[in-house]
Each structure stands twice: as C-alpha cells, then as structure tokens.
Coordinates of C-alpha atoms in Angstrom, one line a residue:
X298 CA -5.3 29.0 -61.9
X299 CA -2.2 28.5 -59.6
X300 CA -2.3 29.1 -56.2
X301 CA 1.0 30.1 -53.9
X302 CA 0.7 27.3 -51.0
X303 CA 3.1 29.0 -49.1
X304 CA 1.4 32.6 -48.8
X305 CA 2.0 34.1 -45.4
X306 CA -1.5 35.2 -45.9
X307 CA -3.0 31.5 -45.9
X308 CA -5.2 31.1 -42.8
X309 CA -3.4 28.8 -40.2
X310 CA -6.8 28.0 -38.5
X311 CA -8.7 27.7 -41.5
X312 CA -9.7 23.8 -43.0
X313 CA -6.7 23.4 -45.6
X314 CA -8.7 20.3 -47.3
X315 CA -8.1 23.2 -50.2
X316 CA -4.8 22.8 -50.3
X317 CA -5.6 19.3 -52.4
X318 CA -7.2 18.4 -55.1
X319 CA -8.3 15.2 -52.8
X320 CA -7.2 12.6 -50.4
X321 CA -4.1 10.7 -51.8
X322 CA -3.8 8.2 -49.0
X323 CA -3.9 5.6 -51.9
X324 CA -0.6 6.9 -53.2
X325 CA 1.0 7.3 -50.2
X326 CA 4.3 4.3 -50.4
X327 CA 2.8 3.0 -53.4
X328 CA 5.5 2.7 -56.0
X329 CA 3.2 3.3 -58.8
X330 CA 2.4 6.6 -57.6
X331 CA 6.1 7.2 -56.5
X332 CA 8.9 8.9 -57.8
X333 CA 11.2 9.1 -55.1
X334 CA 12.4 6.8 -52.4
X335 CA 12.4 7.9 -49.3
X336 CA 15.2 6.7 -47.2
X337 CA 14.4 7.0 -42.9
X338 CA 17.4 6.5 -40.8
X339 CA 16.1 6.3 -37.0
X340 CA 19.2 6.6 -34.4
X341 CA 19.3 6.9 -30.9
X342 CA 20.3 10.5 -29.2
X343 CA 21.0 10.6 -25.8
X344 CA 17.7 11.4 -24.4
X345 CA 16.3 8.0 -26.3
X346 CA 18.1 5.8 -23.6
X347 CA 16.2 7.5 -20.6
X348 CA 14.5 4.5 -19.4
X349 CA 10.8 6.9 -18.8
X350 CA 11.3 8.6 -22.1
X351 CA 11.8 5.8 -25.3
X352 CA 10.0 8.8 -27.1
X353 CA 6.8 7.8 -25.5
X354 CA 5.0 10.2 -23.3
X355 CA 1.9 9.9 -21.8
X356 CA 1.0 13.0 -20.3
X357 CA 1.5 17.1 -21.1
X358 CA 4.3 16.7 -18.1
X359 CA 5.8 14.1 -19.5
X360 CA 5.9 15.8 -23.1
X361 CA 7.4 19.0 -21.5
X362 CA 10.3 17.0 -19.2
X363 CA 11.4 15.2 -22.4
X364 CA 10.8 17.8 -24.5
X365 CA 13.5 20.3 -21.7
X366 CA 16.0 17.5 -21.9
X367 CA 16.1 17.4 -25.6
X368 CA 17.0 21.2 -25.6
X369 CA 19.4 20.6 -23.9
X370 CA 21.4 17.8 -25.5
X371 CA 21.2 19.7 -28.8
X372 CA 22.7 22.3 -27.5
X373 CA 25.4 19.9 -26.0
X374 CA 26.3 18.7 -29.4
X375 CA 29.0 20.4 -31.1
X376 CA 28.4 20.1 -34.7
X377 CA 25.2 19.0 -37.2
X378 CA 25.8 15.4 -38.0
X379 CA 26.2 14.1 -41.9
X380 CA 26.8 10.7 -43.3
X381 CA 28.1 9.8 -47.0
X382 CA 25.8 7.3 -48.8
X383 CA 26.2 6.7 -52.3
X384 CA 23.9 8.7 -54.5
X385 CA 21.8 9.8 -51.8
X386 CA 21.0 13.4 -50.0
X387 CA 21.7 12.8 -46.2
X388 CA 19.3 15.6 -43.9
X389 CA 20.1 15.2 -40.2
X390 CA 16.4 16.3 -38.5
X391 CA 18.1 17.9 -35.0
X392 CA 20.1 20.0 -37.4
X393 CA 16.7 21.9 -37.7
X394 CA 16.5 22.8 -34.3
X395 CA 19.0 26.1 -35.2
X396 CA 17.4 27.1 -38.5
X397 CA 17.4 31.0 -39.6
X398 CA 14.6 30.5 -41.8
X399 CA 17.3 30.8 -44.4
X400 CA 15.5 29.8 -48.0
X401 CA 18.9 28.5 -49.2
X402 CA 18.8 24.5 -48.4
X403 CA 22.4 24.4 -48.1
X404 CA 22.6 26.8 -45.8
X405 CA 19.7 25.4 -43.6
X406 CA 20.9 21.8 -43.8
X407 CA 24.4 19.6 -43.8
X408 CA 23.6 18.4 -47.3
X409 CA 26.7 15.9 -48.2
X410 CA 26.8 14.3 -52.0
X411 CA 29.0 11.7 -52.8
X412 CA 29.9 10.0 -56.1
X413 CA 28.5 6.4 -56.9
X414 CA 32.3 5.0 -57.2
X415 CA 34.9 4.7 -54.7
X416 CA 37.8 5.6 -58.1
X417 CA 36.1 9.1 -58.3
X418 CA 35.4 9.7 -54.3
X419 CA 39.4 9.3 -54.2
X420 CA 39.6 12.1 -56.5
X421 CA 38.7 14.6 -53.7
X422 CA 35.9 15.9 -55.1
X423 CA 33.5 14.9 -52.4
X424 CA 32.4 17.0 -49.9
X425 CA 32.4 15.7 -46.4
X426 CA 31.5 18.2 -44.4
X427 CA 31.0 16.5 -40.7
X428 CA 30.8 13.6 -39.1
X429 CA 27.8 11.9 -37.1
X430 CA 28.9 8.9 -34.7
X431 CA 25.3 8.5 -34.1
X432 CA 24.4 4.4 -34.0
X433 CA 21.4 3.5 -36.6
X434 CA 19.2 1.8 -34.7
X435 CA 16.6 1.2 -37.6
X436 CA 15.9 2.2 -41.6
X437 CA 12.3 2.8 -43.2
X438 CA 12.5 3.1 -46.7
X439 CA 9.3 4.7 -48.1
X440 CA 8.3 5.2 -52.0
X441 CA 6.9 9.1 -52.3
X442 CA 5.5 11.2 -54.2
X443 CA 7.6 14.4 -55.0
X444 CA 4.6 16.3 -56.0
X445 CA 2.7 15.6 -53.1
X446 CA 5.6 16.6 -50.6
X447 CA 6.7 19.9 -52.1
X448 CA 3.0 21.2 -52.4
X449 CA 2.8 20.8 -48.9
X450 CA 6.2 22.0 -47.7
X451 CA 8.2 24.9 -48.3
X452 CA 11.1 22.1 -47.0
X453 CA 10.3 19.4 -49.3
X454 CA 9.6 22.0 -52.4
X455 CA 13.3 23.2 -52.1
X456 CA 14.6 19.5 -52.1
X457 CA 13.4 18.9 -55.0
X458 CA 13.5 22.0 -57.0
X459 CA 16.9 23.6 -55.7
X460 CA 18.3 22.4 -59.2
X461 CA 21.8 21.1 -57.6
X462 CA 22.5 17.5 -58.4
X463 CA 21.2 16.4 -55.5
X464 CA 17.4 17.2 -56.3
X465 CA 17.8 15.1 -59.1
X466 CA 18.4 12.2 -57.8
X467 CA 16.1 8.7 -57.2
X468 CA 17.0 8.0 -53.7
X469 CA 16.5 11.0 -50.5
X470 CA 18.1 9.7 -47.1
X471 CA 16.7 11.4 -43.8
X472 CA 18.3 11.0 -40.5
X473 CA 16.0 11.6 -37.0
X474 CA 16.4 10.4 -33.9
X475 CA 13.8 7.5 -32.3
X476 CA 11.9 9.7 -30.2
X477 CA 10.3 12.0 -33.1
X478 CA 9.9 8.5 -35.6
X479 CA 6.3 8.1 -34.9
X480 CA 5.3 12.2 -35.2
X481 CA 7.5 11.9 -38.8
X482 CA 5.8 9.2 -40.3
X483 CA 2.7 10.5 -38.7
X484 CA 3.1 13.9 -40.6
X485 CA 4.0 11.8 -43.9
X486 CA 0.7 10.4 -44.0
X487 CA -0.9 14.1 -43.1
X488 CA 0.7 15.0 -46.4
X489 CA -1.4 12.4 -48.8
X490 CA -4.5 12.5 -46.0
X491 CA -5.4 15.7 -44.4
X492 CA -6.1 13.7 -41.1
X493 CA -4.1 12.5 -38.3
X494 CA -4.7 9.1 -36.1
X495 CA -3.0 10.7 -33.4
X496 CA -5.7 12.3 -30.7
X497 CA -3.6 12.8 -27.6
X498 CA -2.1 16.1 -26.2
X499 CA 1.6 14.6 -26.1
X500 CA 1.6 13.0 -29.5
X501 CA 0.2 16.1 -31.1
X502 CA 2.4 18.1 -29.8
X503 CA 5.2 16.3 -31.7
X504 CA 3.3 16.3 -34.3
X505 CA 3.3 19.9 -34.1
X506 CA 7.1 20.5 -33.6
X507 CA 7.8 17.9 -36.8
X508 CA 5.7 19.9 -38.7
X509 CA 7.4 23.3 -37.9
X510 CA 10.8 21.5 -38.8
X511 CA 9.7 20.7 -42.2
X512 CA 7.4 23.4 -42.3
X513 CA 4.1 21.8 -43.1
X514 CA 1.8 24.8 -41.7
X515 CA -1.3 22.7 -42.6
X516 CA -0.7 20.2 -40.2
X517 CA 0.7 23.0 -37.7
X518 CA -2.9 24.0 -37.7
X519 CA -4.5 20.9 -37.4
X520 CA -2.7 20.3 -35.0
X521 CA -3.8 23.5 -33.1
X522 CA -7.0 22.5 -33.3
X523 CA -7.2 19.2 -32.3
X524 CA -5.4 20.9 -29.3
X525 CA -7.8 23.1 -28.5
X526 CA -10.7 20.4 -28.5
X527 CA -9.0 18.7 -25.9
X528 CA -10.0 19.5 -22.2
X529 CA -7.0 22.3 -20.8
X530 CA -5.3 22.2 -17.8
X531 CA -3.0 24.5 -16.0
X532 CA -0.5 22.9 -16.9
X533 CA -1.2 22.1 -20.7
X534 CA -1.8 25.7 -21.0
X535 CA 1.4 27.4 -19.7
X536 CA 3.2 24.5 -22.1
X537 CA 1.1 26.2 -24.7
X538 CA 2.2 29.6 -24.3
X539 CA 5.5 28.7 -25.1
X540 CA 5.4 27.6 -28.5
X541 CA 5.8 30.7 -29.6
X542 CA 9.3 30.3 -28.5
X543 CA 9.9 27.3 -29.7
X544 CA 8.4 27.1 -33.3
X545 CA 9.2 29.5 -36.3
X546 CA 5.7 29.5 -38.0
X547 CA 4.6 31.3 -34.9
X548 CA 1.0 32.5 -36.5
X549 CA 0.0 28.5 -36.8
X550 CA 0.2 28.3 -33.1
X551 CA -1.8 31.7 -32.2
X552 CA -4.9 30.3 -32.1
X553 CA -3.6 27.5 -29.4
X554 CA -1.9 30.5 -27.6
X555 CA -4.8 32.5 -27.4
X556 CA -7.3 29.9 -26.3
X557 CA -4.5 28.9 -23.4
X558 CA -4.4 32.5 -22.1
X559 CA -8.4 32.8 -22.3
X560 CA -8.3 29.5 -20.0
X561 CA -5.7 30.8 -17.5
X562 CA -7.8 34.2 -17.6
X563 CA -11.0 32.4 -16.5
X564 CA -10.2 29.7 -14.6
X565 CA -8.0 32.7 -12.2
X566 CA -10.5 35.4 -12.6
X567 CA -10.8 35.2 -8.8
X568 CA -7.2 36.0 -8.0
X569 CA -7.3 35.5 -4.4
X570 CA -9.5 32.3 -4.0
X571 CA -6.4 30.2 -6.0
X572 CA -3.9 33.1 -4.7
X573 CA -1.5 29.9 -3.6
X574 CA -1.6 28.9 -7.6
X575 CA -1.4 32.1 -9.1
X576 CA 1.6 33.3 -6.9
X577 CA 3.5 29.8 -8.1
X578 CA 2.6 31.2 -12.3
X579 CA 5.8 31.6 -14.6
X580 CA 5.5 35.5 -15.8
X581 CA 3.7 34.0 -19.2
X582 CA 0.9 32.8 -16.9
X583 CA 0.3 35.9 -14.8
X584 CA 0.5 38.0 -18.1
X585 CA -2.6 35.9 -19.0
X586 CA -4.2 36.2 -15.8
X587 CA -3.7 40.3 -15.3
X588 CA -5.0 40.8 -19.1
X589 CA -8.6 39.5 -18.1
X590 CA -11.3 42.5 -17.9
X591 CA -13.3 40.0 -15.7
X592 CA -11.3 39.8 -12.7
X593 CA -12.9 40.0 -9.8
X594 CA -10.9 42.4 -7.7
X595 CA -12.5 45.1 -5.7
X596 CA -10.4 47.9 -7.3
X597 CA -7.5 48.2 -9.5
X598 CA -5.0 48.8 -6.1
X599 CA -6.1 45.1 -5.7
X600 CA -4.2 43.9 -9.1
X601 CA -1.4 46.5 -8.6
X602 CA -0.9 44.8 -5.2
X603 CA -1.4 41.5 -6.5
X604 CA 1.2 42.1 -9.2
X605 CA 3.7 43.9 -6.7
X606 CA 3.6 40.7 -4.2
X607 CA 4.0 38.4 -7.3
X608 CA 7.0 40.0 -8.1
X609 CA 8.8 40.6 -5.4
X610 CA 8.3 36.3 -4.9
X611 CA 9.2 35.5 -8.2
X612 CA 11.9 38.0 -8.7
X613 CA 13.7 39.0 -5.2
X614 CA 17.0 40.4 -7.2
X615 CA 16.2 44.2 -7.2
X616 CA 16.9 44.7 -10.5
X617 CA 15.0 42.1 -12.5
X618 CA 12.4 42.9 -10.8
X619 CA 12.2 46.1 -11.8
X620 CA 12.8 45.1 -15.5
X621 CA 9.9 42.1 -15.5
X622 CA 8.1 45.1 -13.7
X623 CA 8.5 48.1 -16.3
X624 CA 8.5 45.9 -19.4
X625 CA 6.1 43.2 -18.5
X626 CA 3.4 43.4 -15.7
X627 CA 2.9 47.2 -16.2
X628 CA 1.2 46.6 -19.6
X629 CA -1.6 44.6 -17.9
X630 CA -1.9 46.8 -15.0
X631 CA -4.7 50.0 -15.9
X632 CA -3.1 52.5 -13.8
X633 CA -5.6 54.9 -15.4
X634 CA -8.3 52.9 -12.6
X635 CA -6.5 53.2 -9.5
X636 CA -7.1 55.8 -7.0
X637 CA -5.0 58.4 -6.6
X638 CA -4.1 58.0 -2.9
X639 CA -2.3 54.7 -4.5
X640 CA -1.1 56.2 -7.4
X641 CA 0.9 58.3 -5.1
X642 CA 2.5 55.5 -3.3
X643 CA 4.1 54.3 -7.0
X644 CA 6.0 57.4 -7.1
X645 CA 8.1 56.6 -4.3
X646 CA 8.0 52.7 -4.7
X647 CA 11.7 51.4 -5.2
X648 CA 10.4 48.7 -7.3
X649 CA 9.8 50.7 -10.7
X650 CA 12.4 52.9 -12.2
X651 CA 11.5 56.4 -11.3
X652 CA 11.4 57.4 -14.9
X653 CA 8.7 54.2 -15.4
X654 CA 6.9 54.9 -12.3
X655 CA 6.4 59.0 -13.2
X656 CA 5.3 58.1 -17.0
X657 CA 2.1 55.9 -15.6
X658 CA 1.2 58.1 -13.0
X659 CA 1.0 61.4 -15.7
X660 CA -0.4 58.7 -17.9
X661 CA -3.2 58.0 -15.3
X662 CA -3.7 61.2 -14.2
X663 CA -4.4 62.5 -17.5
X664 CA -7.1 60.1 -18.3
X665 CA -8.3 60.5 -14.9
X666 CA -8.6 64.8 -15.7
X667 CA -10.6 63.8 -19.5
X668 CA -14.1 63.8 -19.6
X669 CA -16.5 60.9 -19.5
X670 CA -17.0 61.1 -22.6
X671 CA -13.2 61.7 -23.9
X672 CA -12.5 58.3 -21.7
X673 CA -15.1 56.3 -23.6
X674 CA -13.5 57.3 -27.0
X675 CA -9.9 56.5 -25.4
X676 CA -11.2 53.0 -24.3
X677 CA -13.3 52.5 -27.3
X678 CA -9.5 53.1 -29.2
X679 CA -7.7 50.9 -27.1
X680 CA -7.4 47.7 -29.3
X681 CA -4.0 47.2 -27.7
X682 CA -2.9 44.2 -26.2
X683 CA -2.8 45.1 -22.6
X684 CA -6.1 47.2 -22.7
X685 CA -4.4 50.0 -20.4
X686 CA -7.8 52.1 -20.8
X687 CA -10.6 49.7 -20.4
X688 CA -12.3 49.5 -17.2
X689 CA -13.0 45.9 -15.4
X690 CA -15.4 44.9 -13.8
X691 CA -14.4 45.7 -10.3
X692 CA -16.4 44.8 -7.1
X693 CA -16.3 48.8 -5.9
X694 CA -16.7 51.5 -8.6
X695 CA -14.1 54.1 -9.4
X696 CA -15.0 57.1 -8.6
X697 CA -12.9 60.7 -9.1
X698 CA -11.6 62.7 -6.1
X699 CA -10.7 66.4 -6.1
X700 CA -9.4 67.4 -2.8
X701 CA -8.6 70.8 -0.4
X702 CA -6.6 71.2 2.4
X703 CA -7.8 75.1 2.8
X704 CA -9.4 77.1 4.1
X705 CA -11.0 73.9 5.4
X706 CA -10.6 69.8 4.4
X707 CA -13.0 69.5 1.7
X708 CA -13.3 66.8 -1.4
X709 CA -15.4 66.4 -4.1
X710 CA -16.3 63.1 -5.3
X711 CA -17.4 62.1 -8.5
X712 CA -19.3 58.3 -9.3
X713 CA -20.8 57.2 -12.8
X714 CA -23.1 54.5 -12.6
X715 CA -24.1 52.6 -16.6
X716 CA -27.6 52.4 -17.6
X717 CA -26.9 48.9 -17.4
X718 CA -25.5 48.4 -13.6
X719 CA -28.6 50.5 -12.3
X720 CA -30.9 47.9 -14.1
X721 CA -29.1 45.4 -12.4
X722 CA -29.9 46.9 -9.2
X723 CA -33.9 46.2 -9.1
X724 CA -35.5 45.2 -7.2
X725 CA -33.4 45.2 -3.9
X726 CA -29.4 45.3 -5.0
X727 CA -26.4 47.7 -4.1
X728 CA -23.2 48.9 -5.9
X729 CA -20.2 50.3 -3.9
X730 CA -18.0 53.0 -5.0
X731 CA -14.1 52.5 -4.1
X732 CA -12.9 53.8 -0.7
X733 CA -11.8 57.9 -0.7
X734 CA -10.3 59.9 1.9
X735 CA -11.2 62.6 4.3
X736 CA -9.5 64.0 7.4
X737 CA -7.0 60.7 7.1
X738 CA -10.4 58.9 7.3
X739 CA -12.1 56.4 4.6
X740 CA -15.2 57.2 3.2
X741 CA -17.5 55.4 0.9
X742 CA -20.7 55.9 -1.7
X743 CA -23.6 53.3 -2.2
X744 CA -26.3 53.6 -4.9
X745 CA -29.0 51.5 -3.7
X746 CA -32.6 50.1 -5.2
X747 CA -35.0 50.8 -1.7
X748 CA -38.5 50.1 -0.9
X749 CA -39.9 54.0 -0.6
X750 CA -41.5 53.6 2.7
X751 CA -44.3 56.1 2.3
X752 CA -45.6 54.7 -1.2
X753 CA -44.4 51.1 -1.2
X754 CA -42.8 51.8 -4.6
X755 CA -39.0 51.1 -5.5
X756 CA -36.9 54.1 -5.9
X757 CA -33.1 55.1 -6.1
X758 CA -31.0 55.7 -2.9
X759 CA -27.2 57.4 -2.4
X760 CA -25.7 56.7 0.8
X761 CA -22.3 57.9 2.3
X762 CA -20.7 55.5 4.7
X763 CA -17.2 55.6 6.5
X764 CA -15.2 52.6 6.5
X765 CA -13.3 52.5 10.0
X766 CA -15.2 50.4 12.7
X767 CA -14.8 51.3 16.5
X768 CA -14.7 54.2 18.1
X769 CA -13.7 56.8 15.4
X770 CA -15.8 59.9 14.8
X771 CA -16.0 62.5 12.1
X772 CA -18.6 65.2 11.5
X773 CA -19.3 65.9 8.3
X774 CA -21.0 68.6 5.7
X775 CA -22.7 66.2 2.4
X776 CA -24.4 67.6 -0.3
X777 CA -25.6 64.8 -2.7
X778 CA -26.0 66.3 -6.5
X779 CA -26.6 65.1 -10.2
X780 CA -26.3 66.4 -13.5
X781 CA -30.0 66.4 -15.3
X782 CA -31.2 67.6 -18.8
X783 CA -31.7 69.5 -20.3
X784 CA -28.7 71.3 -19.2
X785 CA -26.8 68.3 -18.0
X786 CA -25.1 70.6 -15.1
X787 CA -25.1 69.2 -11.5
X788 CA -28.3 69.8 -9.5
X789 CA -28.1 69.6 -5.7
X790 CA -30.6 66.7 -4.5
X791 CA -30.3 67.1 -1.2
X792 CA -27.8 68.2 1.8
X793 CA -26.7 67.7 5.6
X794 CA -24.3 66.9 8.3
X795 CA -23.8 64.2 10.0
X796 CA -21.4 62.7 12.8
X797 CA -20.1 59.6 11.9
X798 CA -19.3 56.4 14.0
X799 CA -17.6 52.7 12.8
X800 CA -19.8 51.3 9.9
X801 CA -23.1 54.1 10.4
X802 CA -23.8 55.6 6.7
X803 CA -26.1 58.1 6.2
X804 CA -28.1 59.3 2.9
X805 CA -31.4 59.4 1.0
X806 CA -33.5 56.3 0.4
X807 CA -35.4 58.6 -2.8
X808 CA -32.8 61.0 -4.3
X809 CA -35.3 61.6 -6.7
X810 CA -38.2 62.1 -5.2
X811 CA -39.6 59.5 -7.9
X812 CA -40.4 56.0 -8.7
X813 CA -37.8 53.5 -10.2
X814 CA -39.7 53.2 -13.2
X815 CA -39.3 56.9 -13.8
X816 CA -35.9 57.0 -13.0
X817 CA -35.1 54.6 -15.3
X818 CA -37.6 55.7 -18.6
X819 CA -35.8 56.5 -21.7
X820 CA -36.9 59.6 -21.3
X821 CA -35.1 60.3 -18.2
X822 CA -33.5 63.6 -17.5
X823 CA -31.0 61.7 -15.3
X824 CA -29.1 60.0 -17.8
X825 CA -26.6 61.4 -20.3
X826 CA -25.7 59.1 -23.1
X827 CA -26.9 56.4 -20.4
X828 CA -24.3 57.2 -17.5
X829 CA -25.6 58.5 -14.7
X830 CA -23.6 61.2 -13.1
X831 CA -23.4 61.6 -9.0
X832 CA -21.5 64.0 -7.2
X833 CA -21.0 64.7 -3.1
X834 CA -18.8 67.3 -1.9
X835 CA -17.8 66.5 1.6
X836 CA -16.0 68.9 4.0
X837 CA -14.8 67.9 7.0
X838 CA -16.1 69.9 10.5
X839 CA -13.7 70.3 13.6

C-alpha cells in the first residue's frame, strides 16, 4: 500500500518515524547506496562578512538580527543567480526566498543546463539565463540517494521526476550561501536519520527555515518540537510568532506559535505588574496577551483601557491607529463584559471609526439584553479565535444595570454568582461585583461567607457599599431579592434605607435566614442550573 508523503493532511506535530521504512544513516554519502552526486557550492553573501554573524549565532537575538539583515540583502539583489557547469543542474538556495509555491521547478528555480562540449554550447542552444558574481568560497560533494530525498521532499521529488533532461542526469549542483551550510547538511542527514544533533534555539531555527525552503515538513516539525522543549523567553516567543510570516508550510509551525502565545498569555496575565513590558509588545504580542481568559483585570473597562493606552503609544498617527484598532485589538477585547457607562464612552471615542465603534456597542448590548441562559449557549458557541463572548475571570463580577431618570433616580442591578465561586467563598471569603452608578455616585455589591452571630454557623451575606471616600452622602432605598424554585421568579429577602458616607456598606450578614450548608445543598431552591441569581433595586432619596 502506497502512501502520499506530501498530504496536506499529514500531522505536522505527529512523530514522522512513519514516514520510513527505518533509519538509513548507513546510506547517507555512501556511494554504494548512491545514485546521485550531490554537488554543494558554499559562497559568501554579504551578510557572511559581518564580523558577529560568520552564520554563527548564539542566542535567539542574535538569530533574529542576522536573520533581519538577510531579508534585507535579498531583497537588495536584483536578480536570482545561475552558473553554467557542464552536465550539471545549478539551484541557487536564496532564490527560494520568493517562491509562489509554484509546483513547476522551472518556474520556482533558475534551472540552467548546458551541453558537455564547448562545439555544441557555441551552437546557441544553451540557455543562460543570469548571472551570479557570487565568490565560491567552498564545494562539498556528497553521494545521495534519490529515493531517499524525493520521499522526503516535495523539492527533491520534482528534481528528479520533472522528466526534463536535467533530472536525468548523474551530477546535481546546489548553490547556498555560508551562513545556512551547517542547517543544509544538517537537514541532509534528517532525511536518512529522523534526528537532528542540533539542540539549540538559533541552530534549530535554521534548521527550520532550510527545511521550509526545500520543503521537508518532517523536519519542520521536529524542529517545532525540539523548540518547544526548550525554556521560552519573551523574546524567543515574539520571534516565534513570526514564522508564520516567514515560512510557507505555515501549519508545521502552529504548534510553536501556539505554545509562544500561551507563554506570553501567562507569563502577562497580570497586565499591570509588567505594564512597562507589555506597553513596549509589538501588536503580535499584545494580541497574545489580550486573548488570555485568565487575566487578572478587575473588569473588562480595565483591558479596554489597557488596549486604548497601548495604542495610542504604539500607534500616535490617527489613522493607523484606528485601523490596528478596528481590525486587530477589537477581536480580543469582549465588549459584551464592559459596563455600559463605558460602553457609552466608545461611542464618542475618536479612536474607532464610528461605524466600528456603533457595531460593538449593539453587539454588546445585545448580549447584554439575552438571558443567562441564551449567553451560556452564545459562549458555549464561541469557538472563535478571539473568544468575544466568554467571560474572564475578572477581580469584580459583571453585573447588569437597568436605569431611570423618572419619576425618581432608580436602577436595578442584576449579579450571578456560579455554584462554583460561592464554594470558593467558605469559610470566610468575599466576591465583588463591578462598580454601578447612582445619582452620579458609585455603588457596589458584595456576596460574603459570615459567621451568623446568633448561632455560630456560616451563612450567606449581600452587602451594598458606595465607592467614593470623604465626605459624600447619599440616602438610599435597597431592596435585596433572589429568584428561588420552584418558580424561579425573584423573591424580595429583605429591604431598607440607608444614608451613605465614604467606604460604609450596608446589608444582611444571613440573606437566607439559613445555614451555609443549606444554601449550598443540591437541593437548594436558590440555584437555577447552578447560578445563583441576586437582584437590588436602588432608588435614590433627595
């Protein structure tokens, strides 16, 4: 039974010891296991004279300076290089750089074939298609194994099977420059051997790149791997969320990608403690950062303020900004979460398109107007990328606001608390709700787990608090209510008023009137598919 080894569909992270029948590291430049010679022309480019580069690097910073300035020459050069040797295909490796993926050779590479005898290359039927000045430093002659090569390479396969003269012949010349030598002859020996001796970041990374070129998507993935077993840094991990711009078998690198944008995501889950690094992130890296679910913000006004400040730093040209803003950061930002007192502010906010900023506000809003359950199904659904619909796990708890202006200032605040976060409460813990407003003054809701003072047993407590310190008042009518089976309406628990100074809250240590244990029994007719749902209308007294 054959087997395609250039399926699309072959895992790129998955062990490709299948891809061979064994190891044929005893065959590798062995001329009785040879057909072919393989002919290595190493010549110096212009970044090979740099005395710190000498194709050498020793760090991930290193790697990514050398790897910049070689971009750049390439693009300097005006045309692919090709050489005429007798009976011999000449492939220029930096000709790759530009490849369309094309699966004609000819079009992919300066192939140049030119007859044996000088008589018949004056007839003018050679083709000489460029020239490369480029000095030979060195030639490695290798004996190969056509076989080998084309199962593992798409690259190599065409060479030898495109049925032009050329993949007839004995004798296969290869031009590279000096700085990718030792990643080519290490990704020859990858092709009999399955393994690598190479074990550092830099010198996989070439690896890596070689591999692309001659599209050996085994090693690609080994590669990846071996990657992703070394220790990540920062830095290591915004290089590696750029291969996907800089290779073209973009799924064999996914799995590096991934991993880098997990580390970025946990090692800045805390935004503001390493706010100096974050702010200095290229957008790649705050992408990562803003995707987490694990951020530990107090509310998602936090990361839309977060992300606004970033952006206005990295991007102080108006309209840049306001494309990185719409098309980028946006995705990662769950405008669905944010309170509607900041939701209003986006509206007028010169820094989104007004047709961007109205679209996630009514996206918001509407999610904001479904029902607990509805949202769970939209958030269950969400399997996108940027997770619009899934809440974090904020510091302060969202909570829904309806407000009145008449006859009197009046809202009505809504707060679901998990099964989970009120088991997380005993024996003595608190959970905030995020700040609302009342009167142009900022209110607050804490579920707590108190010490009942009359029978020494735990119980569950809501308090209202305000948030301004000093000398402010407000007088206030609460009533604290819950939904309760069996028919899951709101039930008032308990009422008041109360005249409110800096940082004094006011509520009910027992909302209840029952033990902790009770309130939390499976059988408890306080919790509807395990969310427990408060409510306190406040209204404001003059």
């Amino acid at each position: 039974m054959s087997m395609d080894l250039f399926d699309p569909r072959v895992d790129m992270d998955s062990d490709d010891s299948h891809l061979s029948d064994g190891n044929f590291g005893f065959a590798f430049n062995d001329s009785n296991f040879s057909d072919r010679v393989l002919r290595i022309e190493i010549v110096a480019g212009i970044y090979d004279c740099h005395p710190d580069a000498e194709g050498v690097c020793t760090s991930i910073s290193d790697w990514a300076c050398l790897r910049k300035r070689r971009r750049e020459d390439v693009k300097k050069e005006d045309a692919p290089g090709a050489t005429v040797c007798p009976d011999e295909q000449i492939l220029n490796q930096h000709d790759m750089d530009d490849r369309d993926g094309s699966e004609n050779l000819e079009e992919a590479f300066a192939v140049v074939e030119e007859s044996p005898s000088g008589d018949e290359a004056d007839s003018g039927n050679e083709s000489n298609w460029s020239t490369d000045s480029s000095t030979v430093l060195r030639v490695n002659t290798l004996h190969i194994s056509s076989p080998i090569l084309a199962a593992r390479s798409p690259f190599f396969y065409k060479l030898f099977s495109n049925g032009m003269k050329e993949s007839e012949q004995r004798h296969v010349t290869l031009r590279i420059n000096a700085c990718e030598e030792a990643a080519f002859m290490e990704l020859l020996n990858f092709m009999y051997t399955n393994t690598l001796s190479a074990n550092t970041a830099p010198a996989l990374l070439d690896i890596l790149m070689a591999a692309d070129k001659f599209e050996v998507a085994s090693c690609m993935g080994y590669c990846s791997r071996m990657l992703r077993s070394i220790p990540m840094t920062p830095e290591s991990a915004l290089l590696y969320l750029e291969l996907p711009s800089s290779v073209l078998k973009v799924e064999a690198v996914q799995p590096l990608t991934d991993a880098a944008k997990q580390y970025l995501a946990a090692r800045y889950k805390d935004i503001h403690k390493f706010q100096e690094e974050v702010m200095a992130l290229p957008l790649a890296g705050i992408e990562a950062v803003l995707s987490c679910d694990d951020l530990q913000v107090a509310s998602e006004d936090a990361v839309y303020d977060f992300a606004l400040k970033w952006a206005r730093m990295q991007y102080p040209a108006l309209e840049e900004r306001r494309v990185v803003l719409g098309t980028h950061l946006a995705k990662f930002i769950r405008f669905p979460y944010m309170s509607c007192r900041k939701l209003k502010k986006i509206l007028t906010c010169n820094d989104f398109d007004q047709d961007v900023s109205l679209k996630l506000v009514v996206e918001a809003l509407l999610f904001k107007a479904e029902s607990p359950h509805r949202q769970r199904t939209l958030a269950a659904a969400d399997d996108s990328a940027p997770r619009r619909f899934i809440e974090r796990a904020y510091k302060y708890r969202p909570v829904k606001v309806v407000e009145f202006e008449l006859p009197r200032q009046q809202c009505i605040v809504y707060l679901d608390l998990k099964r989970e976060e009120c088991t997380n409460l005993f024996p003595s813990g608190r959970v905030y709700s995020q700040a609302f407003h009342l009167g142009g003054q900022g209110f607050f809701l804490s579920a707590h787990c108190n010490m009942d003072q009359q029978s020494s047993n735990h119980c569950f407590g809501l308090f209202l608090g305000i948030q301004e310190k000093g000398s402010v008042t407000s007088t206030v009518d609460y009533e604290f209510a819950a939904r309760s089976k069996p028919t899951e309406e709101f039930v008032s628990k308990y009422k008041g008023n109360y005249t409110f100074t800096g940082g004094k809250a006011v509520g009910y240590r027992n909302l209840f009137g029952i033990t902790w244990t009770s309130f939390m029994a499976d059988d408890s007719p306080f919790f509807i598919n395990d969310i427990l749902h408060l409510r306190a209308e406040l209204t404001l007294r003059y």
